[in-house]
CSV table of C-alpha atoms in Angstrom, one decimal:
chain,number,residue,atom,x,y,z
A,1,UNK,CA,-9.9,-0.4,27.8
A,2,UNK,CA,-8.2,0.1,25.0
A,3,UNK,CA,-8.7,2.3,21.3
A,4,UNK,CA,-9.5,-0.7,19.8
A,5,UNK,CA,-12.2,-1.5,22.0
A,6,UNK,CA,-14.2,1.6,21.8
A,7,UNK,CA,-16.8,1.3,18.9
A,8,UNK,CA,-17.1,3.8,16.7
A,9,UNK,CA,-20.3,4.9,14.7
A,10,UNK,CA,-19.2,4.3,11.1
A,11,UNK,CA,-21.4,6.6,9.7
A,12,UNK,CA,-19.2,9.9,11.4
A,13,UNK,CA,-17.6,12.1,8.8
A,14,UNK,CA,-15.1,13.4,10.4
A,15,UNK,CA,-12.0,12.4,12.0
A,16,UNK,CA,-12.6,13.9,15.4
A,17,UNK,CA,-15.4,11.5,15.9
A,18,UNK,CA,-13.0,8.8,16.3
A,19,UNK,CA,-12.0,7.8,19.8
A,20,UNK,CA,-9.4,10.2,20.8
A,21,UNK,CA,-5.6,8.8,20.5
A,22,UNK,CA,-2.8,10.4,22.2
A,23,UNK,CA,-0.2,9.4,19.5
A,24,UNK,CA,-0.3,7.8,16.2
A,25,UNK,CA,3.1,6.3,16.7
A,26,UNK,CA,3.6,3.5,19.8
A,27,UNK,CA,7.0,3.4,19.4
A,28,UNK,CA,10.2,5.4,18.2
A,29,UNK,CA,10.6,3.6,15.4
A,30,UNK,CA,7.3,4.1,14.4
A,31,UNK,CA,8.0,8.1,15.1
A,32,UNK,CA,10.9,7.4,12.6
A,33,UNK,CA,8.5,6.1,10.0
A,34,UNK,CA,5.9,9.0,10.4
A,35,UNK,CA,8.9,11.9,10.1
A,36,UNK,CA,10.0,9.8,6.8
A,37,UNK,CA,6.1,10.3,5.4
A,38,UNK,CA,5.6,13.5,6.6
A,39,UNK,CA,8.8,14.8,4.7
A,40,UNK,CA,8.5,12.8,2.3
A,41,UNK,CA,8.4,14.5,-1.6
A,42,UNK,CA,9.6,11.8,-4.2
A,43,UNK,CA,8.9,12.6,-7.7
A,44,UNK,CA,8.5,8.7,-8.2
A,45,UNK,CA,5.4,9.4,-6.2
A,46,UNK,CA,4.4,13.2,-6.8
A,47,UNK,CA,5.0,13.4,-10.5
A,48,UNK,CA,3.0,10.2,-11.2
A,49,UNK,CA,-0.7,11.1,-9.1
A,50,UNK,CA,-0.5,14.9,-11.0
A,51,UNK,CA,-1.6,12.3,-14.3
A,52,UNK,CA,-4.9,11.9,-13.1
A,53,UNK,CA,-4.7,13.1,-9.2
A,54,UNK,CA,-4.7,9.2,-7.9
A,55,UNK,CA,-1.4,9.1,-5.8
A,56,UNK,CA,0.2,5.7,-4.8
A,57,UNK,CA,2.7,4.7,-2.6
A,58,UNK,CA,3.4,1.1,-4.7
A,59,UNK,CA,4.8,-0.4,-7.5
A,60,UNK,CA,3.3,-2.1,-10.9
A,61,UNK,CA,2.8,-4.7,-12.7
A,62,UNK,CA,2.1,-5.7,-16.4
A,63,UNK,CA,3.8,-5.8,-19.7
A,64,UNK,CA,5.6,-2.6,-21.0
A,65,UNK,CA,4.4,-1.0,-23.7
A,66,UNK,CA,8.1,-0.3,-25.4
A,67,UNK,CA,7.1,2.4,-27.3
A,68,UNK,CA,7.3,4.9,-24.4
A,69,UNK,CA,11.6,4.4,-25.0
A,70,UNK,CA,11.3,5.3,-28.8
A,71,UNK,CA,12.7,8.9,-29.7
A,72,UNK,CA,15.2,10.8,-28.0
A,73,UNK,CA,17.3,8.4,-25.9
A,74,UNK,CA,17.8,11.3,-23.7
A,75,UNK,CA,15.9,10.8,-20.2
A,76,UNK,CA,15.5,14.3,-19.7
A,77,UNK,CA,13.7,14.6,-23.5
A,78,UNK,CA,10.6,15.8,-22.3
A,79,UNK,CA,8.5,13.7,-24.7
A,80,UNK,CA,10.2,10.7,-23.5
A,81,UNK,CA,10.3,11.4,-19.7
A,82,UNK,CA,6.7,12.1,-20.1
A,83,UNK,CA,5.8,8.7,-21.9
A,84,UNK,CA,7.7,7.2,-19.1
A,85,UNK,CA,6.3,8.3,-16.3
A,86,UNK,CA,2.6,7.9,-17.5
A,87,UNK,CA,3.5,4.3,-18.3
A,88,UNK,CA,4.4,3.5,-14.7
A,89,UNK,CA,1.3,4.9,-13.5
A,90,UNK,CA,-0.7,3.0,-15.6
A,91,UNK,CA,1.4,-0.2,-14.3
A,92,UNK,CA,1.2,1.2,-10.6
A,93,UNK,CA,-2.9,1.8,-11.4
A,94,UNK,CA,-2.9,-1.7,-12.6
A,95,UNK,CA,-1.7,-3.1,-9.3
A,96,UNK,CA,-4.4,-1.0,-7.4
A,97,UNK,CA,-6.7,-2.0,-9.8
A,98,UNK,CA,-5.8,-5.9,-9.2
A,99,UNK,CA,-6.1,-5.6,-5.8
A,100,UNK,CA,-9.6,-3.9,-5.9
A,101,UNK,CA,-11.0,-6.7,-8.0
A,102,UNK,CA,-10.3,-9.1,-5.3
A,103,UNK,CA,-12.0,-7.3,-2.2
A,104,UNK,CA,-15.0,-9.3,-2.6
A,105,UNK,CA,-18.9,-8.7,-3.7
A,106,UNK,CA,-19.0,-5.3,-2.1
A,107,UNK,CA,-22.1,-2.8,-2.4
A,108,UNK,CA,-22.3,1.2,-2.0
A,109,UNK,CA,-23.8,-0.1,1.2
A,110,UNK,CA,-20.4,-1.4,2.3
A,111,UNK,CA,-17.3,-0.2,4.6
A,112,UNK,CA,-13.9,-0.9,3.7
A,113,UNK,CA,-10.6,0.2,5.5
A,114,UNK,CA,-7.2,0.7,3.7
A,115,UNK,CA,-4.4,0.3,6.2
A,116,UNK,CA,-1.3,2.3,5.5
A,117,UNK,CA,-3.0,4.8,2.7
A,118,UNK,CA,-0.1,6.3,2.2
A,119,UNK,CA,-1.6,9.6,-0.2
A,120,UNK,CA,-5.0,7.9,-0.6
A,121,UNK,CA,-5.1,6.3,-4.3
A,122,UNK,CA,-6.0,2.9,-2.9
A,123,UNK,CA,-9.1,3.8,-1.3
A,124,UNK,CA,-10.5,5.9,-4.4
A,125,UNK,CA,-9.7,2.9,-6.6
A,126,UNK,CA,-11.8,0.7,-4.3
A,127,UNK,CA,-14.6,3.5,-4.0
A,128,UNK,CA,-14.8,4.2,-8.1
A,129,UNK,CA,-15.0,0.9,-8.5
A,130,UNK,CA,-18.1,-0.5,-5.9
A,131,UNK,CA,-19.3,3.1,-4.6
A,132,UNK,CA,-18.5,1.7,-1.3
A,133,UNK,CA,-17.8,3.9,1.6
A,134,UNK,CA,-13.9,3.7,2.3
A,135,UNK,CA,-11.4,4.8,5.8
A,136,UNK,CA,-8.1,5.3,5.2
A,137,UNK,CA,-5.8,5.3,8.0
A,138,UNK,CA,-1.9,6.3,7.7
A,139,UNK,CA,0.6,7.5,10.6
A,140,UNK,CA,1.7,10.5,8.8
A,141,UNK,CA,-0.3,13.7,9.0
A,142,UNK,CA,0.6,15.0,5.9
A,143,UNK,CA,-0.9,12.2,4.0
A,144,UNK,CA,-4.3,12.1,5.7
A,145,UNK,CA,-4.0,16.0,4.7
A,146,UNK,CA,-3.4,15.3,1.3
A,147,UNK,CA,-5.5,12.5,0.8
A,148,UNK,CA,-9.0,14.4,2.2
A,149,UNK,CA,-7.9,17.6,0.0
A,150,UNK,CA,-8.3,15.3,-2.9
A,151,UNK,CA,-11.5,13.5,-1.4
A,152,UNK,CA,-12.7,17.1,-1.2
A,153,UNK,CA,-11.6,17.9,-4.7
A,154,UNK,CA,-13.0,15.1,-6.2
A,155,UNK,CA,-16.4,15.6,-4.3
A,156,UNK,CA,-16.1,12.2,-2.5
A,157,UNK,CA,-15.2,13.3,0.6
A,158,UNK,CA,-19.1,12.2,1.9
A,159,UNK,CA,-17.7,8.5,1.3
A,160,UNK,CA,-13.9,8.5,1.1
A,161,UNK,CA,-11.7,10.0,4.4
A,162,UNK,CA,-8.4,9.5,5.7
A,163,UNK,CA,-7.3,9.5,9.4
A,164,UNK,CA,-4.4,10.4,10.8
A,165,UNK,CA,-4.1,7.1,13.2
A,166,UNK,CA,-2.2,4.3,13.7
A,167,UNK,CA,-3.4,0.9,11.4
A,168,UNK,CA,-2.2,-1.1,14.4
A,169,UNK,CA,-4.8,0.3,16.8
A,170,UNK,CA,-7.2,2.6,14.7
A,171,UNK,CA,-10.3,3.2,16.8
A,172,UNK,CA,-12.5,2.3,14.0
A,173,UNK,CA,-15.6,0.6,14.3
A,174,UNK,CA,-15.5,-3.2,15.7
A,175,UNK,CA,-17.2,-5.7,12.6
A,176,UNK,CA,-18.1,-2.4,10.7
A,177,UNK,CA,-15.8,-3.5,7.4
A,178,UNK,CA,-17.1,-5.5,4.8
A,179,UNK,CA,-13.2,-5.7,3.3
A,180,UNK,CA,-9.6,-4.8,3.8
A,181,UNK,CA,-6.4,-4.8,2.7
A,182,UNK,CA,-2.7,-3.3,3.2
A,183,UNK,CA,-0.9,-2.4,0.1
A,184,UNK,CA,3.1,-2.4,0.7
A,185,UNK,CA,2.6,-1.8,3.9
A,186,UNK,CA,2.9,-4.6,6.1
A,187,UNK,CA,6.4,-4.0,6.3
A,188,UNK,CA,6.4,-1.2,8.6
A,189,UNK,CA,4.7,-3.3,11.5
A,190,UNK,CA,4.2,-6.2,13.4
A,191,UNK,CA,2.2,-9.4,11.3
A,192,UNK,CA,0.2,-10.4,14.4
A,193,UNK,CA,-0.7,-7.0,15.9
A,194,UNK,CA,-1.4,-5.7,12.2
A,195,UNK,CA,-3.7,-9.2,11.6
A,196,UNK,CA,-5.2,-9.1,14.9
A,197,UNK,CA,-6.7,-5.5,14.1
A,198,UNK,CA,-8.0,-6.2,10.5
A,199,UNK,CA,-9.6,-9.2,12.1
A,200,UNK,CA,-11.3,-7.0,15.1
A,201,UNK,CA,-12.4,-4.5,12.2
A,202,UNK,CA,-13.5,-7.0,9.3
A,203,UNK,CA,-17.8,-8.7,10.1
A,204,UNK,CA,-17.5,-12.6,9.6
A,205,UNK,CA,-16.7,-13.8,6.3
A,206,UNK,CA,-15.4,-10.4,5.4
A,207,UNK,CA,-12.2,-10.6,2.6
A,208,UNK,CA,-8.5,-9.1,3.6
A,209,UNK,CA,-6.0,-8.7,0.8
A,210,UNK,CA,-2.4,-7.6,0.6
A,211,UNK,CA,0.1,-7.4,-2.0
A,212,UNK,CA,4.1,-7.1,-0.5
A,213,UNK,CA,7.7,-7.9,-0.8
A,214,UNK,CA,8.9,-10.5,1.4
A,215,UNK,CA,11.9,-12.2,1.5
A,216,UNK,CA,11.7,-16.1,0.4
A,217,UNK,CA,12.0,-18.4,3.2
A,218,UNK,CA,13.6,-21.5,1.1
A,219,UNK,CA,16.4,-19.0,0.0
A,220,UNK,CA,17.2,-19.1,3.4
A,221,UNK,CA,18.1,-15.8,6.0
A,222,UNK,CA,17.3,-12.4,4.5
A,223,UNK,CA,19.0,-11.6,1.4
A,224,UNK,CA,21.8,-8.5,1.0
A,225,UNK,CA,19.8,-7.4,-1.3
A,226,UNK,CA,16.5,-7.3,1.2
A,227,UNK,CA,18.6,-6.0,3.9
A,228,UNK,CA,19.5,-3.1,1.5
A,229,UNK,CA,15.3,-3.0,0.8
A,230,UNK,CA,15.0,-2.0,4.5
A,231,UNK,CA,17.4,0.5,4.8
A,232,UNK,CA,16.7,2.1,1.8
A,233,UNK,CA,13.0,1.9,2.8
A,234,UNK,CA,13.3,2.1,6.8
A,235,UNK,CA,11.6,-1.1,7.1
A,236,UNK,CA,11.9,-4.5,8.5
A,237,UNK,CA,10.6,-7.4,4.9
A,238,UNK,CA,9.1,-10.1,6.8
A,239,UNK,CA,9.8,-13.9,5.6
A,240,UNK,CA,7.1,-15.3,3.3
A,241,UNK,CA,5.8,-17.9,5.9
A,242,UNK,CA,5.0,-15.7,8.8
A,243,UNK,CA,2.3,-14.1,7.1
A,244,UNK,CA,0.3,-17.3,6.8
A,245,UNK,CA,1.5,-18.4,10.3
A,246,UNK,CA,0.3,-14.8,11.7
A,247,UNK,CA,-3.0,-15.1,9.3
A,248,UNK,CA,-3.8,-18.4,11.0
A,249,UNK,CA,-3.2,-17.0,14.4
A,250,UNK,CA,-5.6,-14.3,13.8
A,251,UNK,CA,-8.8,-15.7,11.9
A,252,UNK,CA,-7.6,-14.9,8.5
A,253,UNK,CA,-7.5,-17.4,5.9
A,254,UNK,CA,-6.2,-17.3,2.9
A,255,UNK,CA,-8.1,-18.6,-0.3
A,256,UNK,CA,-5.9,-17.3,-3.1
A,257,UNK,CA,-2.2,-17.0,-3.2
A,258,UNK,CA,-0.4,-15.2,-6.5
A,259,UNK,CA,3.0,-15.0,-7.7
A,260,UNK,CA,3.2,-11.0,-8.6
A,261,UNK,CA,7.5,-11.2,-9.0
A,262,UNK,CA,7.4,-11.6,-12.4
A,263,UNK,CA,4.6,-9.1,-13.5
A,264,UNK,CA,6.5,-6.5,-11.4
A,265,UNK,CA,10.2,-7.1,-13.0
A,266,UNK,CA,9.0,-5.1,-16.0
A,267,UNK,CA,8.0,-1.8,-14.1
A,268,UNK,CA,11.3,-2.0,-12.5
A,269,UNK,CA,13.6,-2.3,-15.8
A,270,UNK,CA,11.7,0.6,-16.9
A,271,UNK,CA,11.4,2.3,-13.8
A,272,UNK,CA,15.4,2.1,-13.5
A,273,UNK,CA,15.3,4.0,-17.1
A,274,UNK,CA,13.6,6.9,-15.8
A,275,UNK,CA,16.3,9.2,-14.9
A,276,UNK,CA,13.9,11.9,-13.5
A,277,UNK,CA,12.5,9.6,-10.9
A,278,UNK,CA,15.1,6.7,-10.0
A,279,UNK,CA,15.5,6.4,-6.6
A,280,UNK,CA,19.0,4.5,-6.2
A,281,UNK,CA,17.0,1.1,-5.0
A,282,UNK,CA,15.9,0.2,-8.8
A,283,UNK,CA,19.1,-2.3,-9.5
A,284,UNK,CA,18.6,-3.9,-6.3
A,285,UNK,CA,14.8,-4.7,-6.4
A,286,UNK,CA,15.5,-6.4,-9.8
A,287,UNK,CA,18.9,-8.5,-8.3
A,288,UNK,CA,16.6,-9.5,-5.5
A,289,UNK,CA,14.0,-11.0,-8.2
A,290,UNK,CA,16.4,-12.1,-10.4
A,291,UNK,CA,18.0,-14.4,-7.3
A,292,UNK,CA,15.0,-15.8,-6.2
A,293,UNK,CA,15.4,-14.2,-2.7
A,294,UNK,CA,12.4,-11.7,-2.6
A,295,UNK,CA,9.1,-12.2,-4.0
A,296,UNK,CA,5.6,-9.9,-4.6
A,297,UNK,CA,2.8,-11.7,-3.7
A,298,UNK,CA,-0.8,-11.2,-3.2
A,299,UNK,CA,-2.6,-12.6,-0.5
A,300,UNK,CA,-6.4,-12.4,-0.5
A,301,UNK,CA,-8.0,-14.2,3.1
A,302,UNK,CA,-11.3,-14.6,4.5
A,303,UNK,CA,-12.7,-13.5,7.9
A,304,UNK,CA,-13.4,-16.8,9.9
């Protein structure tokens, strides 16, 4: 018997009800992953939650409002760096926001499980939105931490909480989730173990969205500019067709595809204009875009 086939009664409020796993990680790579998270302290991540305590581990989309470049043309003006980095929060909230709206007809009755919460923004998004109960699951420590200090803070912590497991192999409850979703971060595992869990955790005719990179398959083999993605990022972009090729494998289809590459150029030119929180990869995100070889999509699929 494995984790995933223990069931697990939803209703538990903490952690140590789940069944007990030895390791997060299943493989030293995925220990390379968790050490990354759990020492982890980007501004580009940090200094945009302290806005209004939601903390993602994304990027946006949306127009640019250009006024947040007018004044000073100093980045470190502190009028200016502050417009700036509360404009790519709001693009970042947008994206969470987007990805909420397509979860599905979901009641404060309801389950739903964000795979790879990163610091737990995603999962209060979905829960202010539907009331919903939420599970958050992310292989580093310090993030399940974080994220239930800001559950507790937030007096949510009765419906929102993070564990520190592995999304692969979570011990959550079998059928208990009405929707699911992974936001940026499929890239970190396998499509068909990844699929294969959301389809063991989601009831029939419950709605799995994500929204990632992945490199475009008619551009051919992965891109320079992807292969700089993954070092940069210690991941491995997977190829726009296997995710539907996985999906199908695994009782997931899809009933609405979207284009996100051009609503997220915007948040990178800006992004790359922040001097306080550029992180090196900002020029080669937007060359990837701008050649056609990596693309943002969201995918939203159905339970079968």
């Amino acid at each position: 018997m494995t984790i995933a086939d223990i069931d697990i009664d939803p209703d538990s409020s903490t952690d140590a009800h789940l069944a007990a796993a030895p390791v997060p990680s299943q493989s030293t790579y995925q220990t390379r992953v968790a050490d990354y998270w759990n020492a982890e302290e980007n501004p580009v991540n940090l200094e945009l939650g302290k806005i209004d305590d939601l903390y993602h581990h994304h990027y946006g989309i949306g127009t640019v409002d250009p006024s947040v470049l007018d004044g000073e043309t100093d980045a470190e003006s502190d009028g200016r760096r502050d417009r700036i980095t509360a404009e790519l929060h709001r693009l970042e909230q947008a994206q969470a926001e987007l990805l909420a709206s397509h979860l599905g007809d979901l009641s404060p009755a309801d389950r739903v499980f964000d795979a790879g919460c990163g610091r737990g923004g995603g999962s209060v998004v979905a829960h202010l939105r539907y009331g919903c109960h939420a599970d958050g699951v992310t292989i580093s420590r310090k993030q399940a931490d974080f994220a239930n200090e800001q559950a507790r803070r937030r007096n949510i912590a009765d419906k929102v909480r993070y564990h520190h497991r592995n999304m692969l192999d979570t011990g959550l409850a079998t059928g208990a989730y009405a929707a699911s979703w992974n936001n940026e971060s499929t890239m970190y595992v396998e499509l068909d173990l990844l699929f294969a869990e959301h389809a063991r955790l989601l009831r029939r005719g419950g709605r799995y969205v994500t929204i990632t990179g992945c490199y475009n398959d008619a551009y051919g083999r992965a891109s320079r500019e992807v292969s700089l993605i993954n070092a940069h990022y210690i991941c491995d972009i997977h190829p726009r067709s296997e995710y539907f090729r996985a999906m199908a494998r695994n009782r997931l289809v899809p009933v609405h595809v979207q284009d996100l590459t051009g609503d997220t150029v915007p948040y990178w030119e800006l992004r790359r204009q922040a001097g306080h929180l550029v992180t090196g990869i900002e020029e080669t995100f937007l060359d990837a875009y701008r050649n056609g070889s990596f693309q943002y999509l969201l995918i939203v699929a159905d339970r079968v």
